[in-house]
mmCIF file of C-alpha atoms in Angstrom:
data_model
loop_
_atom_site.group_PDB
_atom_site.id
_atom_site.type_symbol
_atom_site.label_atom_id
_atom_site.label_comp_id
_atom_site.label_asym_id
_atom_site.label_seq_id
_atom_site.Cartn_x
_atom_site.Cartn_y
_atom_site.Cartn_z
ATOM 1 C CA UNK A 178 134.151 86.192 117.778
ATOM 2 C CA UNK A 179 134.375 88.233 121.180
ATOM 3 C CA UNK A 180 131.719 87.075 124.012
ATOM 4 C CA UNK A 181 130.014 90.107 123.572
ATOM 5 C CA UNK A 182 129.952 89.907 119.672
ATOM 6 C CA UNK A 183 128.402 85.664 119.999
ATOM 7 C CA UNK A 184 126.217 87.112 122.823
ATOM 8 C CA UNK A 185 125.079 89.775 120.417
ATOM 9 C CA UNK A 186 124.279 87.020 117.661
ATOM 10 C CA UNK A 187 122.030 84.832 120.221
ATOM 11 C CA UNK A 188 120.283 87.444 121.075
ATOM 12 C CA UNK A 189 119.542 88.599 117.163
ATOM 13 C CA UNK A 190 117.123 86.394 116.221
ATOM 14 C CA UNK A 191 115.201 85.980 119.286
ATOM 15 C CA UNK A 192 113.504 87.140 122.754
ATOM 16 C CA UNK A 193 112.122 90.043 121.342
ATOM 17 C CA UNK A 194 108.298 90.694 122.758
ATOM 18 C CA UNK A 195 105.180 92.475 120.225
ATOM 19 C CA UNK A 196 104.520 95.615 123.154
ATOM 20 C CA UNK A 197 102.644 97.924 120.348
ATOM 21 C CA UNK A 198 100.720 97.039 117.108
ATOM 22 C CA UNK A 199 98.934 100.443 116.058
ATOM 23 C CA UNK A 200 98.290 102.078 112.629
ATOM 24 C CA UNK A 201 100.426 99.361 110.909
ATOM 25 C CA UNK A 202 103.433 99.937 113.118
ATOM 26 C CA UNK A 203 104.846 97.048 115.442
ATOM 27 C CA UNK A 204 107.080 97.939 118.527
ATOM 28 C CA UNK A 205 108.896 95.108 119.471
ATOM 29 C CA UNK A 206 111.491 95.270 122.580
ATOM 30 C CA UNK A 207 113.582 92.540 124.548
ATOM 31 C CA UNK A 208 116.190 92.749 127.379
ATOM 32 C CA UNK A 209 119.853 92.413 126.972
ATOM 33 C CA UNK A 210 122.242 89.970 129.334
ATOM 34 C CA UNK A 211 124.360 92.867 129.322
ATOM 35 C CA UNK A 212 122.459 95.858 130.131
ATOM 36 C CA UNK A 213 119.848 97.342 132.267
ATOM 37 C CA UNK A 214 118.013 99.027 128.981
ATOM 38 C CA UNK A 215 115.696 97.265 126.642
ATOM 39 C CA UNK A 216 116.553 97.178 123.393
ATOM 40 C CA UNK A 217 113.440 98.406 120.786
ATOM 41 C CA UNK A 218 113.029 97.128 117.373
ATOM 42 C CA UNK A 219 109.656 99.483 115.357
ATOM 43 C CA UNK A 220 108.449 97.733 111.820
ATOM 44 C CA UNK A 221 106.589 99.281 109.591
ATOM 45 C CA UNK A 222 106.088 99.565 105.295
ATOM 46 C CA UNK A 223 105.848 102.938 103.390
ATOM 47 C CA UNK A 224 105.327 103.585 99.683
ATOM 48 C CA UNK A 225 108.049 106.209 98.713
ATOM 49 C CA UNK A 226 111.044 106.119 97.161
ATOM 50 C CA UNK A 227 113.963 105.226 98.520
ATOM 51 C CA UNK A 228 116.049 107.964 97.553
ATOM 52 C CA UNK A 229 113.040 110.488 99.012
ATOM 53 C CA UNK A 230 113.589 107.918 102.534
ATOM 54 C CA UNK A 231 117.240 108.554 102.723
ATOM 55 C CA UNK A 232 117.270 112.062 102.130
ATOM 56 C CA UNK A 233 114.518 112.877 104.746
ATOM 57 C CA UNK A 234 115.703 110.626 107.581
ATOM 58 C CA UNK A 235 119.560 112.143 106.449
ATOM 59 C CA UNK A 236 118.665 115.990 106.691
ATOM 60 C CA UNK A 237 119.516 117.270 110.209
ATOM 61 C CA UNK A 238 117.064 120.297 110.265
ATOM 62 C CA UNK A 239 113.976 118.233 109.770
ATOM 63 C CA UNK A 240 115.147 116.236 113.257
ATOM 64 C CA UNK A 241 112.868 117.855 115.781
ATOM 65 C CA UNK A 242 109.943 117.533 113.481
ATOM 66 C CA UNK A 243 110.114 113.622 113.501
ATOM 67 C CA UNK A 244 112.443 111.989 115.741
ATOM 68 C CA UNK A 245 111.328 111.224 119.399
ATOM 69 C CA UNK A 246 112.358 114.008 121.723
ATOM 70 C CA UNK A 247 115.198 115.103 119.537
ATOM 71 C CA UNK A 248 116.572 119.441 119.564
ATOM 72 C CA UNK A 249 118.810 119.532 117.521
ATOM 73 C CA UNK A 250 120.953 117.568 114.964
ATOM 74 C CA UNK A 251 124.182 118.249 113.332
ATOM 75 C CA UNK A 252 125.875 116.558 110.114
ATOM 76 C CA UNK A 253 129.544 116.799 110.768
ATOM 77 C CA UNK A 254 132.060 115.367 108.512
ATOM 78 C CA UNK A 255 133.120 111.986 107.393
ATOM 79 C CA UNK A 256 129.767 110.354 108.439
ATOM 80 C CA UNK A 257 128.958 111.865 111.779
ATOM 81 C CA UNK A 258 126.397 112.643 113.667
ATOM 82 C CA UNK A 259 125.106 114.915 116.447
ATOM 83 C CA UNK A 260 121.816 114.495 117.853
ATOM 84 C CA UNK A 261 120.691 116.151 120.957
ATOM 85 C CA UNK A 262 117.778 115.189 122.778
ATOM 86 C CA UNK A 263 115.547 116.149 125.706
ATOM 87 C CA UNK A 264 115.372 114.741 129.102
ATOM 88 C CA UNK A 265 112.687 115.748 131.677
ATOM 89 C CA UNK A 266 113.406 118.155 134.436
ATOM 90 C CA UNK A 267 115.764 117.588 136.318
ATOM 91 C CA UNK A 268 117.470 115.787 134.263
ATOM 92 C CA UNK A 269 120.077 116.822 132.171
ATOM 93 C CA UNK A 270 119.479 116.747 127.925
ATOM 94 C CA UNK A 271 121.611 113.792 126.132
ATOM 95 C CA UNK A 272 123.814 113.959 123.146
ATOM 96 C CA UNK A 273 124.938 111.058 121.195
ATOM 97 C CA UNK A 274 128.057 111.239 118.670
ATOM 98 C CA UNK A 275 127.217 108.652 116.130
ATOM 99 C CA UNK A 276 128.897 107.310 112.968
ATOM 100 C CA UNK A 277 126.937 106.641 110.162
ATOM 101 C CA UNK A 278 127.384 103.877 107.392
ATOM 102 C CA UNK A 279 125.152 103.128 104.569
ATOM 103 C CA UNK A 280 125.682 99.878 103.222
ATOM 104 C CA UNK A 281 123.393 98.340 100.281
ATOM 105 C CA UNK A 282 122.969 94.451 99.838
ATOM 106 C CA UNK A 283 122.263 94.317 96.072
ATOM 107 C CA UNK A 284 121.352 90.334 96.217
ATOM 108 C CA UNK A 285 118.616 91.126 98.525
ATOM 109 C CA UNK A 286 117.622 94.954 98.101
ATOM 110 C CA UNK A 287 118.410 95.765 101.275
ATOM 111 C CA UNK A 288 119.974 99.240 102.225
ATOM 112 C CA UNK A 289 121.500 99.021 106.139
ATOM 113 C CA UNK A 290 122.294 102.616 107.584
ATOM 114 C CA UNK A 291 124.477 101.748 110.774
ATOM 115 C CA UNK A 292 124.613 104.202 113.752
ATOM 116 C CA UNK A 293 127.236 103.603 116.474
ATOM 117 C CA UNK A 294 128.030 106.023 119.083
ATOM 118 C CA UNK A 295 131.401 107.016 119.999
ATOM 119 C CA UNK A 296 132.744 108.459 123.383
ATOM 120 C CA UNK A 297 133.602 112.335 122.860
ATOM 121 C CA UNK A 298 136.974 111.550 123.887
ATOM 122 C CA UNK A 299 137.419 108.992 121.450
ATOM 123 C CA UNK A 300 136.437 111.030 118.239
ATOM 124 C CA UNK A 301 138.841 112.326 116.074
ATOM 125 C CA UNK A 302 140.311 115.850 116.686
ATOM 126 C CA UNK A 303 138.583 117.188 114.005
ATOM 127 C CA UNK A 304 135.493 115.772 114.719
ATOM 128 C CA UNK A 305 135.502 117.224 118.238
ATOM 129 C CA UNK A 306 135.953 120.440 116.932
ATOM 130 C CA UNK A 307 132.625 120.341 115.075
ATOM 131 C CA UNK A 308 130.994 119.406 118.143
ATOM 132 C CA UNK A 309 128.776 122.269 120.363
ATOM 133 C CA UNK A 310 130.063 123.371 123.633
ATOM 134 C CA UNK A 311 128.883 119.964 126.289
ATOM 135 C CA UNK A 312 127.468 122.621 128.507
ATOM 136 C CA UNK A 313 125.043 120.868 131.094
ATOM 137 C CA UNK A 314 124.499 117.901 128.369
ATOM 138 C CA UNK A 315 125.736 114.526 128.798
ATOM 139 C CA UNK A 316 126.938 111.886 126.226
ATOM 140 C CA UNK A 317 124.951 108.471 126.100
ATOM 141 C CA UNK A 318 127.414 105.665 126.925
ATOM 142 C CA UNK A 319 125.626 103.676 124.252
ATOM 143 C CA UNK A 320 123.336 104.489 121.359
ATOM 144 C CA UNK A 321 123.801 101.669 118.598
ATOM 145 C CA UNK A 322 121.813 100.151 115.967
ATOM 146 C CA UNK A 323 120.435 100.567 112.787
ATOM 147 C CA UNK A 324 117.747 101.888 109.804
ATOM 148 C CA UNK A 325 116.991 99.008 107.114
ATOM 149 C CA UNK A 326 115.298 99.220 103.948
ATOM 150 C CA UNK A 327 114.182 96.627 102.230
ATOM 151 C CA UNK A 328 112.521 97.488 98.888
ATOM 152 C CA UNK A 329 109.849 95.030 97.752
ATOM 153 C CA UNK A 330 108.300 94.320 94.458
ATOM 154 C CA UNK A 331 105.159 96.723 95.158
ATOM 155 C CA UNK A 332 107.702 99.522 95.513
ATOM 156 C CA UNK A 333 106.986 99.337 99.125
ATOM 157 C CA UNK A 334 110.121 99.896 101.564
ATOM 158 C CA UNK A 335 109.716 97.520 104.724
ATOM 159 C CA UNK A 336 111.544 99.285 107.154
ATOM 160 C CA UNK A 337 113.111 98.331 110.453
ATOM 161 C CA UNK A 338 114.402 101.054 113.258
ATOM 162 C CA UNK A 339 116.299 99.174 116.074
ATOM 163 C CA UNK A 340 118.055 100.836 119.085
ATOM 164 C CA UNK A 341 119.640 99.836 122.155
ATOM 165 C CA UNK A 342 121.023 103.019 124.324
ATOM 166 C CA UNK A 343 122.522 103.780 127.740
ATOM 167 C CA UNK A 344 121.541 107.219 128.908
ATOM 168 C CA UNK A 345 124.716 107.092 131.682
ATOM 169 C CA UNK A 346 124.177 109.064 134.652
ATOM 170 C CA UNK A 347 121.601 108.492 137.410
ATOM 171 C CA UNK A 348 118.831 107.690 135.213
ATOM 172 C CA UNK A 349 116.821 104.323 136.840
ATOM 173 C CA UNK A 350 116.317 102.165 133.990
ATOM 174 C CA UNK A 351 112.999 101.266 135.214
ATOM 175 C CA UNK A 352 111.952 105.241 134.291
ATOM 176 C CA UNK A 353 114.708 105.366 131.052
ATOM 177 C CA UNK A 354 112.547 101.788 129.350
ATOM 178 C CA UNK A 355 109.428 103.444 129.385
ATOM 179 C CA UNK A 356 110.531 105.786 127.096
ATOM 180 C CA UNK A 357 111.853 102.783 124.541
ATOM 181 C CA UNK A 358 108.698 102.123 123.348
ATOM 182 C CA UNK A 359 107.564 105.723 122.597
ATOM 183 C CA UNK A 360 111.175 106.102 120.412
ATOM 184 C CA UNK A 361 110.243 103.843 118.357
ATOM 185 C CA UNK A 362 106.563 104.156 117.775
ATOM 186 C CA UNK A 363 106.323 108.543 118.070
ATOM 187 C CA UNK A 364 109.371 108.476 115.413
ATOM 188 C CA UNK A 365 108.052 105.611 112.919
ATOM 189 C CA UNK A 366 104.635 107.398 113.289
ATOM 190 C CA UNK A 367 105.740 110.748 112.405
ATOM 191 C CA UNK A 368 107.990 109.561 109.553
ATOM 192 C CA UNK A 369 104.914 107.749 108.223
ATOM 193 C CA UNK A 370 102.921 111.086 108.415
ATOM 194 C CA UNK A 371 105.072 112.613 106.224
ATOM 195 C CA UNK A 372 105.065 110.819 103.537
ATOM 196 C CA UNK A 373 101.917 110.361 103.588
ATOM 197 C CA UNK A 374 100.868 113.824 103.445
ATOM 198 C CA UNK A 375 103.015 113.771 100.525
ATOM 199 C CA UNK A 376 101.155 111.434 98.501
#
């Protein structure tokens, strides 16, 4: 394993501190050895399917509806992922590239969408070309985690949202963490709200 990789599997399991428990939703962030931005982990259960779950959280023009500040998001091709989202004035909006992988654990009923975010440079050619014009944006330098859904006998999905991003630029990460906690809990709330207006 790399340092960063065994780093990354000491700091799975532990250090991570309750900062919200509201309308059955827990917040959860900790701090990284190798970053100035907290890391948030949101838990919550819904009763839906899981096929309804994925194809929700998977359709780009519901984004601004649900997800915490976000404008606009783009499916592009072989599993990516554009997602633009607003910064206060004067600040400039962020973008993230990510690539998306759904992987299902069929020994413990466990679905794992993974989102890693890749430098615009770095993409393929004909992934950049999907991309919008950068404009005034900038690209996070990271913006990595995961979705999880674990479906339980009461045909309840436990769910589990975990981020860990680095705006870049001259954002103070004292101002950029006090936003964590609101990505998590504004986004798990409103994807509750939806499906439970559906039921």
């Amino acid at each position: 394993m790399s340092p960063l990789a065994q780093v990354n599997a000491q700091e799975n399991s532990h250090n991570w501190q309750l900062v919200k428990d509201e309308n059955d939703i827990k917040v959860y962030l900790r701090n990284l050895s190798y970053s100035d931005y907290k890391e948030f982990r949101g838990k919550m259960m819904l009763n839906t399917r899981i096929e309804e779950l994925l194809s929700f959280i998977n359709n780009a023009s519901f984004c601004p509806a649900w997800r915490y500040k976000c404008i606009q998001m783009l499916n592009l091709s072989d599993g990516y992922i554009y997602k633009l989202s607003s910064l206060p004035w004067p600040l400039n909006n962020r973008y993230t590239v990510m690539q998306s992988k759904l992987q299902f654990d069929k020994k413990n009923n466990i679905y794992t969408l993974h989102l890693k975010n890749i430098q615009r440079k770095q993409l393929p050619k004909h992934i950049q070309a999907q991309l919008p014009e950068q404009e005034n944006t900038v690209q996070m330098r990271y913006s990595d985690g995961f979705w999880q859904f674990k479906l339980n006998d009461s045909s309840g999905i436990d769910i589990t949202y975990q981020m860990h991003g680095d705006p870049a630029g001259a954002i103070p990460s004292t101002l950029a963490n006090q936003g964590i906690t609101n990505a998590a809990f504004v986004t798990l709330s409103n994807l509750k709200n939806h499906f439970s207006a559906r039921q």
